[in-house]
Tab-separated table of C-alpha atoms in Angstrom:
chain	number	residue	atom	x	y	z
M	13	UNK	CA	29.548	20.405	-68.046
M	14	UNK	CA	26.427	19.351	-67.167
M	15	UNK	CA	25.945	22.819	-65.667
M	16	UNK	CA	26.746	24.202	-68.953
M	17	UNK	CA	24.421	22.223	-70.807
M	18	UNK	CA	21.560	23.084	-68.250
M	19	UNK	CA	22.293	26.897	-68.921
M	20	UNK	CA	22.446	25.896	-72.496
M	21	UNK	CA	18.536	24.758	-72.418
M	22	UNK	CA	17.675	27.544	-69.986
M	23	UNK	CA	18.678	30.309	-72.575
M	24	UNK	CA	16.553	28.612	-75.115
M	25	UNK	CA	13.649	28.965	-72.853
M	26	UNK	CA	11.358	32.311	-73.039
M	27	UNK	CA	10.579	32.793	-69.480
M	28	UNK	CA	9.873	35.918	-66.764
M	29	UNK	CA	13.135	37.196	-65.648
M	30	UNK	CA	12.361	36.101	-61.991
M	31	UNK	CA	11.820	32.311	-63.386
M	32	UNK	CA	15.074	32.429	-65.117
M	33	UNK	CA	16.864	34.175	-62.296
M	34	UNK	CA	15.444	31.282	-59.702
M	35	UNK	CA	16.300	28.216	-62.081
M	36	UNK	CA	19.835	29.826	-62.895
M	37	UNK	CA	20.674	30.048	-59.253
M	38	UNK	CA	19.529	26.107	-58.740
M	39	UNK	CA	22.207	25.417	-61.715
M	40	UNK	CA	24.547	27.348	-59.751
M	41	UNK	CA	23.875	25.449	-56.884
M	42	UNK	CA	23.884	22.338	-58.840
M	43	UNK	CA	27.390	22.784	-60.261
M	44	UNK	CA	28.909	23.697	-57.039
M	45	UNK	CA	27.767	20.067	-55.463
M	46	UNK	CA	29.888	17.127	-55.379
M	47	UNK	CA	28.295	14.732	-57.263
M	48	UNK	CA	28.219	11.874	-54.791
M	49	UNK	CA	25.820	13.643	-52.749
M	50	UNK	CA	22.053	11.990	-52.740
M	51	UNK	CA	21.090	15.990	-52.951
M	52	UNK	CA	22.749	16.180	-56.337
M	53	UNK	CA	20.451	13.762	-57.883
M	54	UNK	CA	17.293	15.187	-56.379
M	55	UNK	CA	18.289	18.398	-57.798
M	56	UNK	CA	19.463	17.415	-61.167
M	57	UNK	CA	15.589	15.636	-61.305
M	58	UNK	CA	14.067	18.947	-60.342
M	59	UNK	CA	16.192	20.685	-63.169
M	60	UNK	CA	15.258	18.240	-65.587
M	61	UNK	CA	11.482	18.780	-64.832
M	62	UNK	CA	11.748	22.414	-65.109
M	63	UNK	CA	13.689	22.488	-68.152
M	64	UNK	CA	11.256	20.100	-69.812
M	65	UNK	CA	7.841	22.131	-69.308
M	66	UNK	CA	6.740	23.991	-72.228
M	67	UNK	CA	6.824	27.406	-70.664
M	68	UNK	CA	6.504	29.104	-74.292
M	69	UNK	CA	5.611	26.523	-76.447
M	70	UNK	CA	1.622	26.684	-77.912
M	71	UNK	CA	0.230	25.054	-80.706
M	72	UNK	CA	-2.037	27.132	-83.133
M	73	UNK	CA	-5.610	26.549	-82.904
M	74	UNK	CA	-7.477	25.352	-85.857
M	75	UNK	CA	-10.260	28.721	-86.002
M	76	UNK	CA	-11.675	27.819	-89.221
M	77	UNK	CA	-15.171	27.058	-87.937
M	78	UNK	CA	-16.609	24.791	-90.714
M	79	UNK	CA	-13.441	22.727	-90.869
M	80	UNK	CA	-13.888	21.930	-87.141
M	81	UNK	CA	-17.849	21.571	-87.679
M	82	UNK	CA	-16.734	18.769	-90.209
M	83	UNK	CA	-14.367	16.957	-87.684
M	84	UNK	CA	-17.071	17.124	-84.708
M	85	UNK	CA	-19.792	15.424	-87.134
M	86	UNK	CA	-17.516	12.732	-88.503
M	87	UNK	CA	-16.787	11.551	-85.058
M	88	UNK	CA	-20.108	12.104	-83.368
M	89	UNK	CA	-23.330	11.297	-84.244
M	90	UNK	CA	-25.807	13.849	-82.713
M	91	UNK	CA	-24.900	15.840	-79.541
M	92	UNK	CA	-25.924	19.340	-81.606
M	93	UNK	CA	-25.763	21.510	-78.520
M	94	UNK	CA	-21.915	20.433	-77.147
M	95	UNK	CA	-21.115	20.729	-81.021
M	96	UNK	CA	-22.505	24.425	-81.248
M	97	UNK	CA	-20.905	25.335	-77.310
M	98	UNK	CA	-17.343	24.276	-79.319
M	99	UNK	CA	-17.911	26.395	-82.152
M	100	UNK	CA	-19.040	29.246	-80.123
M	101	UNK	CA	-15.803	28.918	-78.189
M	102	UNK	CA	-13.785	29.083	-81.549
M	103	UNK	CA	-15.747	32.104	-82.831
M	104	UNK	CA	-15.050	33.801	-79.478
M	105	UNK	CA	-11.486	32.829	-79.856
M	106	UNK	CA	-11.135	33.857	-83.552
M	107	UNK	CA	-13.045	37.420	-82.933
M	108	UNK	CA	-11.637	38.800	-79.689
M	109	UNK	CA	-8.113	36.355	-79.236
M	110	UNK	CA	-9.008	35.462	-75.648
M	111	UNK	CA	-9.865	32.538	-74.295
M	112	UNK	CA	-13.327	32.653	-73.004
M	113	UNK	CA	-12.311	31.294	-69.395
M	114	UNK	CA	-15.041	28.883	-69.255
M	115	UNK	CA	-14.211	25.324	-68.103
M	116	UNK	CA	-16.919	22.734	-69.774
M	117	UNK	CA	-18.184	20.072	-67.644
M	118	UNK	CA	-20.074	17.201	-69.129
M	119	UNK	CA	-22.501	15.180	-67.566
M	120	UNK	CA	-24.234	11.970	-68.352
M	121	UNK	CA	-24.685	8.327	-67.924
M	122	UNK	CA	-21.826	6.023	-68.906
M	123	UNK	CA	-21.171	4.964	-72.359
M	124	UNK	CA	-22.666	8.435	-74.091
M	125	UNK	CA	-19.294	9.155	-75.438
M	126	UNK	CA	-18.005	11.989	-73.188
M	127	UNK	CA	-14.429	11.155	-73.084
M	128	UNK	CA	-14.433	10.614	-76.930
M	129	UNK	CA	-15.964	13.900	-77.279
M	130	UNK	CA	-13.188	15.407	-75.484
M	131	UNK	CA	-10.568	14.103	-78.129
M	132	UNK	CA	-12.802	15.102	-80.726
M	133	UNK	CA	-12.755	18.790	-79.549
M	134	UNK	CA	-9.055	18.651	-79.232
M	135	UNK	CA	-8.704	17.385	-82.726
M	136	UNK	CA	-11.062	19.847	-84.218
M	137	UNK	CA	-8.907	22.561	-82.643
M	138	UNK	CA	-5.680	21.214	-83.317
M	139	UNK	CA	-4.577	21.210	-79.827
M	140	UNK	CA	-2.781	18.677	-77.952
M	141	UNK	CA	-5.043	16.150	-75.854
M	142	UNK	CA	-3.985	15.350	-72.187
M	143	UNK	CA	-6.136	13.201	-69.831
M	144	UNK	CA	-6.065	12.510	-66.216
M	145	UNK	CA	-8.456	10.465	-64.824
M	146	UNK	CA	-9.511	11.384	-61.071
M	147	UNK	CA	-11.513	8.374	-59.771
M	148	UNK	CA	-10.712	7.266	-56.427
M	149	UNK	CA	-7.934	10.155	-56.146
M	150	UNK	CA	-7.959	11.074	-52.434
M	151	UNK	CA	-4.468	12.308	-52.125
M	152	UNK	CA	-3.911	16.051	-52.397
M	153	UNK	CA	-0.164	15.707	-53.632
M	154	UNK	CA	-1.576	13.771	-56.772
M	155	UNK	CA	-2.813	17.113	-57.771
M	156	UNK	CA	-0.186	19.663	-56.337
M	157	UNK	CA	2.769	17.139	-56.334
M	158	UNK	CA	5.113	16.348	-53.556
M	159	UNK	CA	7.641	18.742	-51.957
M	160	UNK	CA	11.173	18.105	-53.070
M	161	UNK	CA	12.560	17.246	-49.615
M	162	UNK	CA	10.384	13.440	-49.752
M	163	UNK	CA	12.518	10.684	-51.536
M	164	UNK	CA	10.983	9.855	-54.791
M	165	UNK	CA	8.882	13.325	-55.171
M	166	UNK	CA	7.346	14.262	-58.166
M	167	UNK	CA	5.294	16.678	-59.652
M	168	UNK	CA	1.500	16.516	-59.522
M	169	UNK	CA	-0.391	15.115	-62.405
M	170	UNK	CA	-1.289	18.754	-64.011
M	171	UNK	CA	2.390	19.437	-64.405
M	172	UNK	CA	3.254	15.925	-65.619
M	173	UNK	CA	0.220	16.400	-68.091
M	174	UNK	CA	1.678	19.543	-69.191
M	175	UNK	CA	5.334	18.417	-69.978
M	176	UNK	CA	3.700	15.415	-71.868
M	177	UNK	CA	1.426	17.445	-74.373
M	178	UNK	CA	4.567	19.565	-75.058
M	179	UNK	CA	2.521	22.730	-75.192
M	180	UNK	CA	1.012	25.076	-72.733
M	181	UNK	CA	-2.703	25.312	-74.541
M	182	UNK	CA	-3.932	21.730	-74.532
M	183	UNK	CA	-7.301	20.461	-74.048
M	184	UNK	CA	-6.993	19.063	-70.329
M	185	UNK	CA	-9.516	16.459	-69.674
M	186	UNK	CA	-10.415	15.710	-66.171
M	187	UNK	CA	-12.408	12.365	-65.929
M	188	UNK	CA	-14.747	11.244	-63.355
M	189	UNK	CA	-14.411	14.597	-61.483
M	190	UNK	CA	-17.863	13.348	-59.576
M	191	UNK	CA	-15.505	10.344	-57.999
M	192	UNK	CA	-12.761	12.593	-55.961
M	193	UNK	CA	-12.535	11.236	-52.478
M	194	UNK	CA	-11.021	12.908	-49.658
M	195	UNK	CA	-9.348	11.855	-46.500
M	196	UNK	CA	-6.785	12.521	-43.814
M	197	UNK	CA	-4.136	13.195	-46.709
M	198	UNK	CA	-6.083	16.403	-47.818
M	199	UNK	CA	-8.744	17.557	-50.058
M	200	UNK	CA	-7.993	16.970	-53.896
M	201	UNK	CA	-11.141	19.179	-54.895
M	202	UNK	CA	-9.678	21.958	-52.875
M	203	UNK	CA	-6.385	21.877	-54.967
M	204	UNK	CA	-8.450	22.126	-58.099
M	205	UNK	CA	-10.085	25.020	-57.306
M	206	UNK	CA	-7.037	27.553	-57.745
M	207	UNK	CA	-6.364	25.425	-61.181
M	208	UNK	CA	-10.092	25.677	-62.537
M	209	UNK	CA	-10.280	29.689	-61.696
M	210	UNK	CA	-9.594	31.624	-64.890
M	211	UNK	CA	-8.350	34.323	-62.241
M	212	UNK	CA	-5.934	32.148	-60.300
M	213	UNK	CA	-4.794	29.844	-62.855
M	214	UNK	CA	-2.148	32.048	-64.357
M	215	UNK	CA	0.477	31.590	-61.292
M	216	UNK	CA	-0.343	27.931	-60.082
M	217	UNK	CA	2.548	26.898	-58.349
M	218	UNK	CA	3.051	22.826	-57.685
M	219	UNK	CA	4.758	21.749	-54.596
M	220	UNK	CA	7.561	20.214	-56.689
M	221	UNK	CA	8.287	22.942	-59.075
M	222	UNK	CA	7.965	25.676	-56.624
M	223	UNK	CA	7.574	28.481	-59.738
M	224	UNK	CA	4.436	29.969	-60.837
M	225	UNK	CA	3.498	28.106	-63.899
M	226	UNK	CA	0.433	29.533	-66.729
M	227	UNK	CA	-2.307	27.403	-66.968
M	228	UNK	CA	-4.695	30.189	-68.098
M	229	UNK	CA	-4.122	28.877	-71.556
M	230	UNK	CA	-5.550	25.535	-71.500
M	231	UNK	CA	-8.924	24.671	-72.584
M	232	UNK	CA	-10.130	22.670	-69.576
M	233	UNK	CA	-12.865	19.753	-69.783
M	234	UNK	CA	-14.158	17.608	-66.880
M	235	UNK	CA	-16.800	14.713	-67.139
M	236	UNK	CA	-19.256	13.278	-64.615
M	237	UNK	CA	-22.075	10.731	-64.259
M	238	UNK	CA	-23.991	12.963	-61.894
M	239	UNK	CA	-23.532	16.347	-61.307
M	240	UNK	CA	-24.731	16.698	-57.458
M	241	UNK	CA	-21.718	14.361	-56.471
M	242	UNK	CA	-19.483	17.158	-57.800
M	243	UNK	CA	-18.068	19.288	-54.861
M	244	UNK	CA	-20.160	22.791	-54.751
M	245	UNK	CA	-17.391	25.184	-55.002
M	246	UNK	CA	-16.008	23.049	-57.905
M	247	UNK	CA	-19.492	23.089	-59.691
M	248	UNK	CA	-19.791	27.030	-59.212
M	249	UNK	CA	-16.828	27.102	-61.684
M	250	UNK	CA	-18.152	25.179	-64.495
M	251	UNK	CA	-20.555	25.105	-67.222
M	252	UNK	CA	-22.619	22.283	-66.992
M	253	UNK	CA	-23.214	20.440	-70.423
M	254	UNK	CA	-26.214	17.694	-70.049
M	255	UNK	CA	-25.449	14.606	-72.490
M	256	UNK	CA	-28.597	12.625	-72.119
M	257	UNK	CA	-29.263	8.935	-73.151
M	258	UNK	CA	-29.498	8.195	-76.730
M	259	UNK	CA	-32.898	7.434	-78.691
M	260	UNK	CA	-32.841	3.854	-80.618
M	261	UNK	CA	-32.767	5.772	-83.907
M	262	UNK	CA	-29.435	7.528	-82.893
M	263	UNK	CA	-28.319	4.338	-81.569
M	264	UNK	CA	-28.867	2.617	-84.904
M	265	UNK	CA	-27.185	4.983	-86.762
M	266	UNK	CA	-24.282	5.362	-84.432
M	267	UNK	CA	-24.078	1.324	-84.354
M	268	UNK	CA	-24.093	1.555	-88.327
M	269	UNK	CA	-21.900	4.149	-89.111
M	270	UNK	CA	-19.226	4.022	-86.456
M	271	UNK	CA	-19.148	1.232	-84.303
M	272	UNK	CA	-19.603	-1.775	-86.617
M	273	UNK	CA	-17.026	-0.570	-89.109
M	274	UNK	CA	-14.673	-0.104	-86.176
M	275	UNK	CA	-15.059	-3.645	-84.927
M	276	UNK	CA	-14.697	-5.033	-88.091
M	277	UNK	CA	-11.629	-3.300	-88.689
M	278	UNK	CA	-10.289	-4.500	-85.271
M	279	UNK	CA	-11.182	-8.178	-86.328
M	280	UNK	CA	-9.787	-7.901	-89.835
M	281	UNK	CA	-12.912	-8.166	-91.710
M	282	UNK	CA	-13.807	-6.182	-94.970
M	283	UNK	CA	-17.144	-4.643	-95.836
M	284	UNK	CA	-17.818	-7.378	-98.532
M	285	UNK	CA	-17.310	-10.280	-95.666
M	286	UNK	CA	-20.079	-9.047	-93.159
M	287	UNK	CA	-23.048	-6.954	-93.090
M	288	UNK	CA	-25.834	-6.381	-90.407
M	289	UNK	CA	-29.005	-5.148	-91.642
M	290	UNK	CA	-30.892	-2.147	-89.764
M	291	UNK	CA	-33.358	-4.623	-88.433
M	292	UNK	CA	-30.565	-6.689	-86.632
M	293	UNK	CA	-29.149	-3.913	-85.321
M	294	UNK	CA	-32.654	-2.918	-83.720
M	295	UNK	CA	-33.027	-6.438	-82.537
M	296	UNK	CA	-29.826	-6.102	-80.570
M	297	UNK	CA	-30.679	-2.544	-79.157
M	298	UNK	CA	-34.006	-3.818	-78.054
M	299	UNK	CA	-33.330	-7.306	-77.099
M	300	UNK	CA	-29.745	-7.526	-75.781
M	301	UNK	CA	-28.625	-4.353	-74.482
M	302	UNK	CA	-31.146	-1.788	-73.070
M	303	UNK	CA	-28.602	1.000	-72.056
M	304	UNK	CA	-28.082	4.942	-71.936
M	305	UNK	CA	-25.131	4.731	-74.077
M	306	UNK	CA	-23.674	2.531	-76.649
M	307	UNK	CA	-20.637	0.316	-74.664
M	308	UNK	CA	-22.803	-2.729	-74.827
M	309	UNK	CA	-23.929	-2.469	-78.451
M	310	UNK	CA	-20.154	-2.303	-79.150
M	311	UNK	CA	-19.346	-5.461	-77.258
M	312	UNK	CA	-22.465	-7.362	-79.092
M	313	UNK	CA	-20.773	-6.012	-82.272
M	314	UNK	CA	-17.487	-7.448	-81.217
M	315	UNK	CA	-18.719	-10.651	-80.569
M	316	UNK	CA	-20.791	-11.236	-83.707
M	317	UNK	CA	-17.263	-10.335	-85.614
M	318	UNK	CA	-15.556	-12.986	-83.947
M	319	UNK	CA	-18.183	-15.595	-84.670
M	320	UNK	CA	-18.019	-14.289	-88.233
M	321	UNK	CA	-13.757	-14.719	-87.912
M	322	UNK	CA	-14.738	-18.217	-87.023
M	323	UNK	CA	-16.873	-19.166	-89.715
M	324	UNK	CA	-14.614	-17.591	-92.277
M	325	UNK	CA	-11.662	-19.823	-91.637
M	326	UNK	CA	-13.771	-22.838	-91.441
M	327	UNK	CA	-13.683	-25.563	-93.878
M	328	UNK	CA	-16.321	-24.171	-96.163
M	329	UNK	CA	-16.163	-20.366	-95.564
M	330	UNK	CA	-19.590	-18.455	-97.396
M	331	UNK	CA	-18.604	-15.442	-99.574
M	332	UNK	CA	-20.413	-13.408	-97.371
M	333	UNK	CA	-22.166	-13.383	-94.119
M	334	UNK	CA	-25.408	-11.583	-93.643
M	335	UNK	CA	-26.744	-10.932	-90.147
M	336	UNK	CA	-30.714	-10.234	-90.073
M	337	UNK	CA	-32.965	-9.765	-87.384
M	338	UNK	CA	-34.196	-13.421	-87.672
M	339	UNK	CA	-30.444	-14.745	-87.397
M	340	UNK	CA	-29.303	-12.427	-84.552
M	341	UNK	CA	-29.732	-15.354	-81.973
M	342	UNK	CA	-27.018	-17.511	-83.876
M	343	UNK	CA	-24.695	-15.029	-82.840
M	344	UNK	CA	-25.432	-13.829	-79.735
M	345	UNK	CA	-27.401	-16.179	-77.916
M	346	UNK	CA	-31.037	-16.179	-76.577
M	347	UNK	CA	-32.176	-12.803	-76.050
M	348	UNK	CA	-31.808	-10.970	-72.656
M	349	UNK	CA	-35.199	-8.818	-72.873
M	350	UNK	CA	-38.159	-9.153	-74.359
M	351	UNK	CA	-39.409	-6.333	-76.633
M	352	UNK	CA	-42.202	-4.185	-74.537
M	353	UNK	CA	-45.599	-4.388	-75.699
M	354	UNK	CA	-48.201	-1.763	-74.682
M	355	UNK	CA	-51.421	-3.752	-73.280
M	356	UNK	CA	-54.595	-3.935	-75.492
């Protein structure tokens, strides 16, 4: 019965004749195997993985450039160069129907929005989003999977990501690619070379699946803090896009339009209950954070929201809390940095 169920699942898949034949052989082997054999469980697990992969499922790209630009502008302030690059990619896709075969590498200091930008790109393109963090990964099997003969063997993160996405053309983010490590267990960066090569990734073979899977429809995005730490052969395959530090004015706009509303919603505050003036936000930027990105700025807003919550559930709560440049210290404590003044 189980074998018939598996055959029915296989009949619904659109795969090449060669792959279909190999899966049918494994199903036939499984049907002849006694259920009590340990290998029977291993083979069943393998067949479940193979049949769950999105061999033929694709999500339809949103090729409306204006709509994509609108989504990118809603989610991120500034970053014009990267937005332009995404729109170029969509334009190529629309006119030629091909992927363009490029891998984007977003390089910049922590907190400038590399990971959230990748999420927005997936949203703008109407694709599924998958993220794999590579920080500290030192075992090649994390990328290529384990052979089926090992106890508790699993496919690598790439095949797992594709199964989770449920489509063969997601936006796949490889986070912290500059923090890949290598040791006696192998070099994971070498395993990534095949995946990130547009000429080779049509037939990527995972050690567990042992069938060629097509990764050529995936839109790859990688992130790194320092491009110099990425292994040379990998760097050669990627298109580097630098995300610099934000200026104070950019931080002000990001804080006012994105971070503060997000934290207020998180802390149950309405617009009518809390207001931070531009002077207050500038004071926080200059005297409490001093960073390339906006991570600490968001933490400061969270602290202000917590204090506001405490005031609003007090005995005599005010109708509205106003945070200004002169009373920021009441919410965040003593300034951490003094404003720089030019001598003379």
